[in-house]
């Protein structure tokens, strides 16, 4: 009989899924020869590796043999709908995270059992859609791969946001703690901390949500679902950058206070130095500089410009924070000279250097 050729985008999606460490298996009620022909066309496995099991063979297996077969097999032909549930359970018993597609009423138990049940939006029954976690509106396998890609991008951007925001809070906390411990004046006032957290940090961290897909995101193995979002590498990064933020903020406060005995000036410069460090650290973890470099080399590459918008907004806000008399009154700040402003920018620069070193040796992933 005639077999409709697979969609080209579905073949690419299968390849991308396999590159990302996702096994793609075909479970069908079709005849074995038909299923194998489609699997070959989809490049599910290299010729010598493609293992086929029929529903009849699966029925005769005990639990152990079934678990081995479901792991080794790529095509499962002449499978009854109720056997799909057994296949899903067998994979889960081996510690696999299972996503399963289905469209019929009989697929509902397997869709419910799977970690991610995916129902077909066009030809799927209402029962299948109710049982599923996700509905594929275009009935296209490529959309599953696109969803995985998008999910990984969102996860990485969330990690970036955590790795960006927490060191700011860490640096502020250490600065206040050091001030109390050493019996000095508070290096940053509570109202100034409020400004940094609500205004400056927000304006800089929101653009991270719009970061484009990182390079190689679909060439990495899947994350362990039990892994904490605050992994060891992120905690180390937070600790290191927090210490740097503390050194910059407390250092410039002590230096300016001891040389001028002007608390308001020292605090204003401490805040401006911390925000400058935030800006440089953002440049080290965002895709802005790498994408700009790629655009200069290959004009077709787009620039991930979202962080630049946040940086421009923060620079305007911080100029108002120190130079506008209303802000001086509200936040106990004083107007800075150009040299003092440049000093604040200069002492923030190590955040870019340290962030780039961390990105090189311990990247967020």
Coordinates of C-alpha atoms in Angstrom, one line a residue:
X1 CA 0.0 0.0 0.0
X2 CA 0.9 3.6 -0.2
X3 CA 2.6 5.3 2.8
X4 CA 2.5 9.1 3.2
X5 CA 6.1 10.4 3.6
X6 CA 6.9 11.9 7.0
X7 CA 7.0 15.7 7.1
X8 CA 10.5 17.1 6.7
X9 CA 10.2 19.2 9.8
X10 CA 9.3 16.0 11.8
X11 CA 12.5 14.3 10.6
X12 CA 14.5 17.3 11.7
X13 CA 12.7 17.3 15.0
X14 CA 13.5 13.6 15.6
X15 CA 17.2 14.4 15.0
X16 CA 17.1 17.3 17.4
X17 CA 15.4 15.3 20.1
X18 CA 18.0 12.5 19.8
X19 CA 20.8 15.1 20.0
X20 CA 19.1 16.4 23.2
X21 CA 19.3 13.0 24.8
X22 CA 15.6 12.1 24.2
X23 CA 14.9 8.6 22.9
X24 CA 12.1 8.6 20.3
X25 CA 10.1 5.3 20.0
X26 CA 7.2 4.4 17.7
X27 CA 4.2 2.6 19.2
X28 CA 1.6 1.8 16.6
X29 CA -1.2 -0.6 15.7
X30 CA 0.2 -0.9 12.1
X31 CA 1.9 -3.9 10.7
X32 CA 5.6 -4.3 11.5
X33 CA 6.9 -3.8 7.9
X34 CA 4.9 -0.5 7.6
X35 CA 6.1 0.7 10.9
X36 CA 9.8 -0.1 10.1
X37 CA 9.5 1.7 6.8
X38 CA 8.2 4.9 8.5
X39 CA 10.9 4.5 11.2
X40 CA 13.6 4.3 8.6
X41 CA 12.2 7.3 6.8
X42 CA 12.2 9.2 10.1
X43 CA 15.8 8.1 10.9
X44 CA 14.7 6.8 14.3
X45 CA 17.8 4.6 14.5
X46 CA 20.8 3.6 12.4
X47 CA 19.9 0.4 10.3
X48 CA 21.8 -2.0 12.5
X49 CA 20.3 -0.7 15.7
X50 CA 16.6 -0.6 14.9
X51 CA 14.8 -3.2 17.1
X52 CA 11.2 -4.2 16.4
X53 CA 8.8 -5.8 18.9
X54 CA 5.2 -6.8 18.2
X55 CA 2.3 -6.7 20.6
X56 CA 2.1 -10.5 20.5
X57 CA 5.8 -10.7 21.6
X58 CA 5.3 -8.2 24.4
X59 CA 2.3 -10.2 25.7
X60 CA 4.5 -13.3 26.2
X61 CA 7.2 -11.4 28.2
X62 CA 7.5 -11.2 32.0
X63 CA 8.1 -7.9 33.7
X64 CA 11.9 -8.1 33.4
X65 CA 12.0 -9.0 29.7
X66 CA 9.4 -6.3 29.0
X67 CA 11.6 -3.7 30.7
X68 CA 14.6 -4.8 28.7
X69 CA 12.6 -4.8 25.4
X70 CA 11.0 -1.4 25.9
X71 CA 14.4 0.1 26.5
X72 CA 16.1 -1.6 23.6
X73 CA 13.2 -1.4 21.1
X74 CA 12.6 1.5 18.8
X75 CA 9.5 0.3 17.0
X76 CA 6.5 -1.5 18.7
X77 CA 4.1 -2.7 16.1
X78 CA 0.6 -4.3 16.3
X79 CA 0.3 -3.0 19.8
X80 CA -3.1 -2.9 21.4
X81 CA -4.0 0.4 23.0
X82 CA -4.1 -1.2 26.5
X83 CA -0.5 -2.4 26.0
X84 CA 0.6 1.2 25.7
X85 CA 0.0 1.6 29.5
X86 CA 2.4 -1.4 30.1
X87 CA 5.1 0.2 27.9
X88 CA 4.8 3.5 29.7
X89 CA 5.0 1.8 33.2
X90 CA 8.0 -0.4 32.1
X91 CA 9.9 2.7 31.0
X92 CA 9.1 4.5 34.2
X93 CA 10.2 1.5 36.2
X94 CA 13.6 1.9 34.6
X95 CA 13.8 5.5 35.8
X96 CA 12.9 7.1 32.5
X97 CA 10.8 10.3 32.2
X98 CA 8.1 9.4 29.6
X99 CA 6.2 11.7 27.2
X100 CA 3.6 9.9 25.2
X101 CA 1.3 10.9 22.3
X102 CA -2.2 9.5 21.8
X103 CA -5.5 10.4 20.2
X104 CA -8.0 7.6 21.0
X105 CA -10.3 6.9 24.0
X106 CA -8.2 3.8 24.7
X107 CA -5.0 5.9 24.9
X108 CA -6.3 7.8 27.9
X109 CA -4.9 5.5 30.7
X110 CA -1.4 5.6 29.1
X111 CA -1.6 9.4 28.6
X112 CA -2.6 9.7 32.3
X113 CA 0.2 7.5 33.4
X114 CA 2.9 9.2 31.3
X115 CA 4.9 12.0 32.9
X116 CA 3.8 14.1 30.0
X117 CA 0.7 13.0 28.2
X118 CA 0.3 14.6 24.8
X119 CA -3.0 14.5 23.0
X120 CA -3.7 15.4 19.4
X121 CA -5.6 18.6 19.0
X122 CA -7.1 17.9 15.6
X123 CA -7.9 14.2 15.5
X124 CA -7.8 13.5 19.2
X125 CA -10.9 12.5 21.1
X126 CA -12.2 14.7 24.0
X127 CA -11.4 11.8 26.4
X128 CA -7.7 11.8 25.3
X129 CA -7.5 15.6 25.6
X130 CA -8.9 15.4 29.2
X131 CA -6.4 12.8 30.2
X132 CA -3.4 14.6 28.6
X133 CA -1.1 17.2 30.2
X134 CA -0.5 18.9 26.8
X135 CA -2.6 19.2 23.6
X136 CA -0.7 19.3 20.3
X137 CA -2.9 21.8 18.3
X138 CA -1.3 21.1 15.0
X139 CA -0.8 17.3 15.4
X140 CA 2.9 17.9 14.4
X141 CA 5.7 16.1 16.2
X142 CA 8.0 19.1 15.4
X143 CA 5.9 21.1 17.9
X144 CA 6.9 18.8 20.7
X145 CA 10.6 19.4 19.9
X146 CA 9.9 23.2 19.7
X147 CA 8.3 23.0 23.2
X148 CA 11.3 21.1 24.6
X149 CA 13.6 23.8 23.1
X150 CA 11.5 26.6 24.5
X151 CA 11.3 24.9 27.9
X152 CA 15.1 24.6 28.1
X153 CA 15.5 28.2 27.1
X154 CA 13.0 29.3 29.8
X155 CA 14.8 27.1 32.4
X156 CA 18.2 28.6 31.5
X157 CA 16.8 32.2 31.7
X158 CA 15.3 31.4 35.1
X159 CA 18.7 30.2 36.3
X160 CA 20.3 33.4 34.9
X161 CA 17.7 35.6 36.8
X162 CA 18.4 33.7 40.1
X163 CA 22.2 33.9 39.6
X164 CA 21.7 37.7 38.9
X165 CA 19.3 38.8 41.6
X166 CA 20.6 36.8 44.6
X167 CA 24.2 38.1 44.6
X168 CA 22.8 41.6 44.8
X169 CA 20.9 40.7 47.9
X170 CA 23.9 38.8 49.2
X171 CA 26.2 41.8 48.7
X172 CA 23.7 44.1 50.4
X173 CA 23.3 41.8 53.4
X174 CA 27.1 41.3 53.8
X175 CA 27.5 45.1 53.6
X176 CA 25.0 45.8 56.4
X177 CA 26.4 42.9 58.4
X178 CA 29.9 44.2 58.1
X179 CA 28.8 47.7 59.1
X180 CA 27.0 46.4 62.2
X181 CA 29.9 44.1 63.1
X182 CA 32.5 46.9 62.8
X183 CA 30.3 49.5 64.4
X184 CA 30.4 51.9 61.5
X185 CA 27.6 53.9 60.1
X186 CA 25.2 51.9 57.8
X187 CA 26.9 51.9 54.4
X188 CA 23.4 51.7 52.7
X189 CA 20.2 52.9 54.2
X190 CA 17.1 50.6 54.1
X191 CA 15.2 53.0 51.8
X192 CA 18.2 52.9 49.4
X193 CA 18.2 49.0 49.4
X194 CA 14.5 49.3 48.6
X195 CA 15.3 51.4 45.5
X196 CA 18.0 49.0 44.4
X197 CA 15.8 45.9 44.8
X198 CA 12.5 47.3 43.4
X199 CA 13.8 49.6 40.7
X200 CA 17.4 48.9 39.5
X201 CA 17.5 45.1 39.9
X202 CA 14.1 44.7 38.4
X203 CA 14.9 46.8 35.4
X204 CA 18.1 44.8 34.8
X205 CA 16.6 41.3 35.5
X206 CA 13.4 41.5 33.5
X207 CA 15.3 41.5 30.2
X208 CA 16.8 38.1 31.1
X209 CA 13.3 36.7 30.5
X210 CA 13.6 37.7 26.8
X211 CA 17.0 36.2 26.2
X212 CA 17.1 34.1 23.0
X213 CA 17.8 30.4 22.9
X214 CA 21.4 29.7 24.1
X215 CA 23.7 28.0 21.6
X216 CA 23.8 24.2 21.9
X217 CA 20.7 24.1 24.1
X218 CA 19.5 21.0 22.2
X219 CA 22.8 19.3 22.3
X220 CA 22.8 19.0 26.1
X221 CA 21.5 15.9 28.0
X222 CA 18.2 16.4 29.9
X223 CA 18.3 17.6 33.4
X224 CA 17.5 15.3 36.3
X225 CA 14.0 16.3 37.4
X226 CA 15.0 15.8 41.0
X227 CA 17.9 18.3 40.7
X228 CA 17.5 21.5 42.7
X229 CA 17.2 24.7 40.8
X230 CA 19.9 26.1 43.2
X231 CA 22.6 23.6 42.1
X232 CA 26.1 23.6 43.6
X233 CA 27.5 25.6 40.7
X234 CA 24.8 28.4 41.1
X235 CA 25.3 28.5 44.8
X236 CA 29.1 28.9 44.4
X237 CA 28.5 31.6 41.8
X238 CA 26.1 33.4 44.1
X239 CA 28.6 33.3 46.9
X240 CA 31.5 34.6 44.8
X241 CA 29.6 37.5 43.2
X242 CA 28.0 38.3 46.6
X243 CA 31.5 38.7 48.1
X244 CA 32.6 40.9 45.2
X245 CA 29.5 43.1 45.6
X246 CA 30.2 43.4 49.3
X247 CA 33.9 44.3 48.6
X248 CA 32.8 47.0 46.1
X249 CA 30.0 48.5 48.2
X250 CA 31.6 48.4 51.6
X251 CA 35.0 49.3 50.2
X252 CA 33.9 52.5 48.4
X253 CA 31.7 53.6 51.4
X254 CA 34.6 53.3 53.8
X255 CA 37.0 54.9 51.4
X256 CA 34.8 57.9 50.7
X257 CA 33.6 58.3 54.3
X258 CA 37.1 58.2 55.7
X259 CA 38.4 60.7 53.1
X260 CA 35.4 63.1 53.1
X261 CA 33.5 62.4 56.4
X262 CA 30.3 62.9 54.3
X263 CA 28.0 60.0 55.0
X264 CA 25.5 60.9 52.3
X265 CA 28.1 61.1 49.7
X266 CA 29.7 57.8 50.7
X267 CA 26.3 56.1 50.7
X268 CA 25.4 57.5 47.3
X269 CA 28.6 56.3 45.8
X270 CA 28.2 52.9 47.4
X271 CA 24.8 52.5 45.8
X272 CA 26.0 53.7 42.5
X273 CA 29.0 51.3 42.6
X274 CA 26.7 48.4 43.5
X275 CA 24.4 49.2 40.5
X276 CA 27.4 49.6 38.2
X277 CA 28.6 46.1 39.3
X278 CA 25.1 44.8 38.6
X279 CA 25.2 46.3 35.1
X280 CA 28.6 44.7 34.3
X281 CA 27.6 41.4 35.8
X282 CA 24.5 41.4 33.6
X283 CA 26.7 41.9 30.6
X284 CA 28.7 38.8 31.6
X285 CA 25.7 36.4 31.8
X286 CA 23.5 37.8 29.1
X287 CA 23.7 37.0 25.4
X288 CA 24.1 40.7 24.4
X289 CA 27.9 40.8 24.0
X290 CA 28.2 37.4 22.3
X291 CA 25.3 38.2 19.9
X292 CA 26.8 41.6 19.2
X293 CA 30.1 40.0 18.4
X294 CA 28.4 37.4 16.1
X295 CA 26.5 40.1 14.3
X296 CA 29.8 42.0 13.6
X297 CA 31.2 38.8 12.1
X298 CA 28.1 37.5 10.4
X299 CA 25.6 40.3 9.5
X300 CA 22.7 37.9 9.3
X301 CA 22.9 37.1 13.1
X302 CA 20.4 39.0 15.2
X303 CA 21.4 41.0 18.4
X304 CA 19.9 40.0 21.7
X305 CA 19.3 43.6 22.5
X306 CA 16.9 43.3 25.5
X307 CA 19.6 43.8 28.2
X308 CA 20.8 47.0 26.6
X309 CA 17.3 48.5 27.1
X310 CA 17.4 47.6 30.8
X311 CA 20.9 49.1 31.1
X312 CA 19.9 52.4 29.5
X313 CA 16.8 52.6 31.7
X314 CA 18.9 51.9 34.8
X315 CA 21.5 54.5 33.9
X316 CA 18.8 57.1 33.5
X317 CA 17.2 56.1 36.8
X318 CA 20.5 56.2 38.6
X319 CA 21.4 59.6 37.3
X320 CA 18.1 60.9 38.6
X321 CA 18.7 59.0 41.9
X322 CA 21.8 61.1 42.6
X323 CA 21.4 64.2 40.6
X324 CA 17.7 65.2 41.0
X325 CA 17.0 67.2 44.2
X326 CA 13.7 65.4 44.8
X327 CA 15.6 62.1 44.9
X328 CA 18.2 63.6 47.1
X329 CA 15.5 64.5 49.6
X330 CA 13.7 61.1 49.4
X331 CA 16.8 58.8 49.5
X332 CA 19.3 61.0 51.4
X333 CA 21.6 61.1 48.4
X334 CA 23.9 63.9 47.1
X335 CA 24.8 65.0 43.6
X336 CA 28.0 63.4 42.3
X337 CA 30.7 65.0 40.2
X338 CA 31.6 63.4 36.8
X339 CA 34.8 62.0 38.4
X340 CA 32.9 60.5 41.3
X341 CA 30.5 58.9 38.8
X342 CA 33.3 57.5 36.8
X343 CA 34.9 56.0 39.9
X344 CA 31.7 54.2 40.7
X345 CA 31.6 52.8 37.1
X346 CA 35.3 51.8 37.3
X347 CA 35.0 49.9 40.6
X348 CA 32.0 47.9 39.1
X349 CA 34.1 46.7 36.2
X350 CA 35.6 43.7 38.0
X351 CA 32.1 42.2 38.0
X352 CA 32.3 41.8 34.2
X353 CA 35.7 40.2 34.5
X354 CA 34.8 37.8 37.3
X355 CA 31.4 37.0 35.7
X356 CA 33.2 36.2 32.4
X357 CA 35.7 33.9 34.1
X358 CA 32.8 32.0 35.9
X359 CA 30.9 31.8 32.5
X360 CA 34.0 30.2 31.0
X361 CA 34.8 27.6 33.7
X362 CA 31.4 27.1 35.3
X363 CA 28.6 28.0 32.8
X364 CA 24.9 28.1 33.8
X365 CA 23.2 25.1 32.2

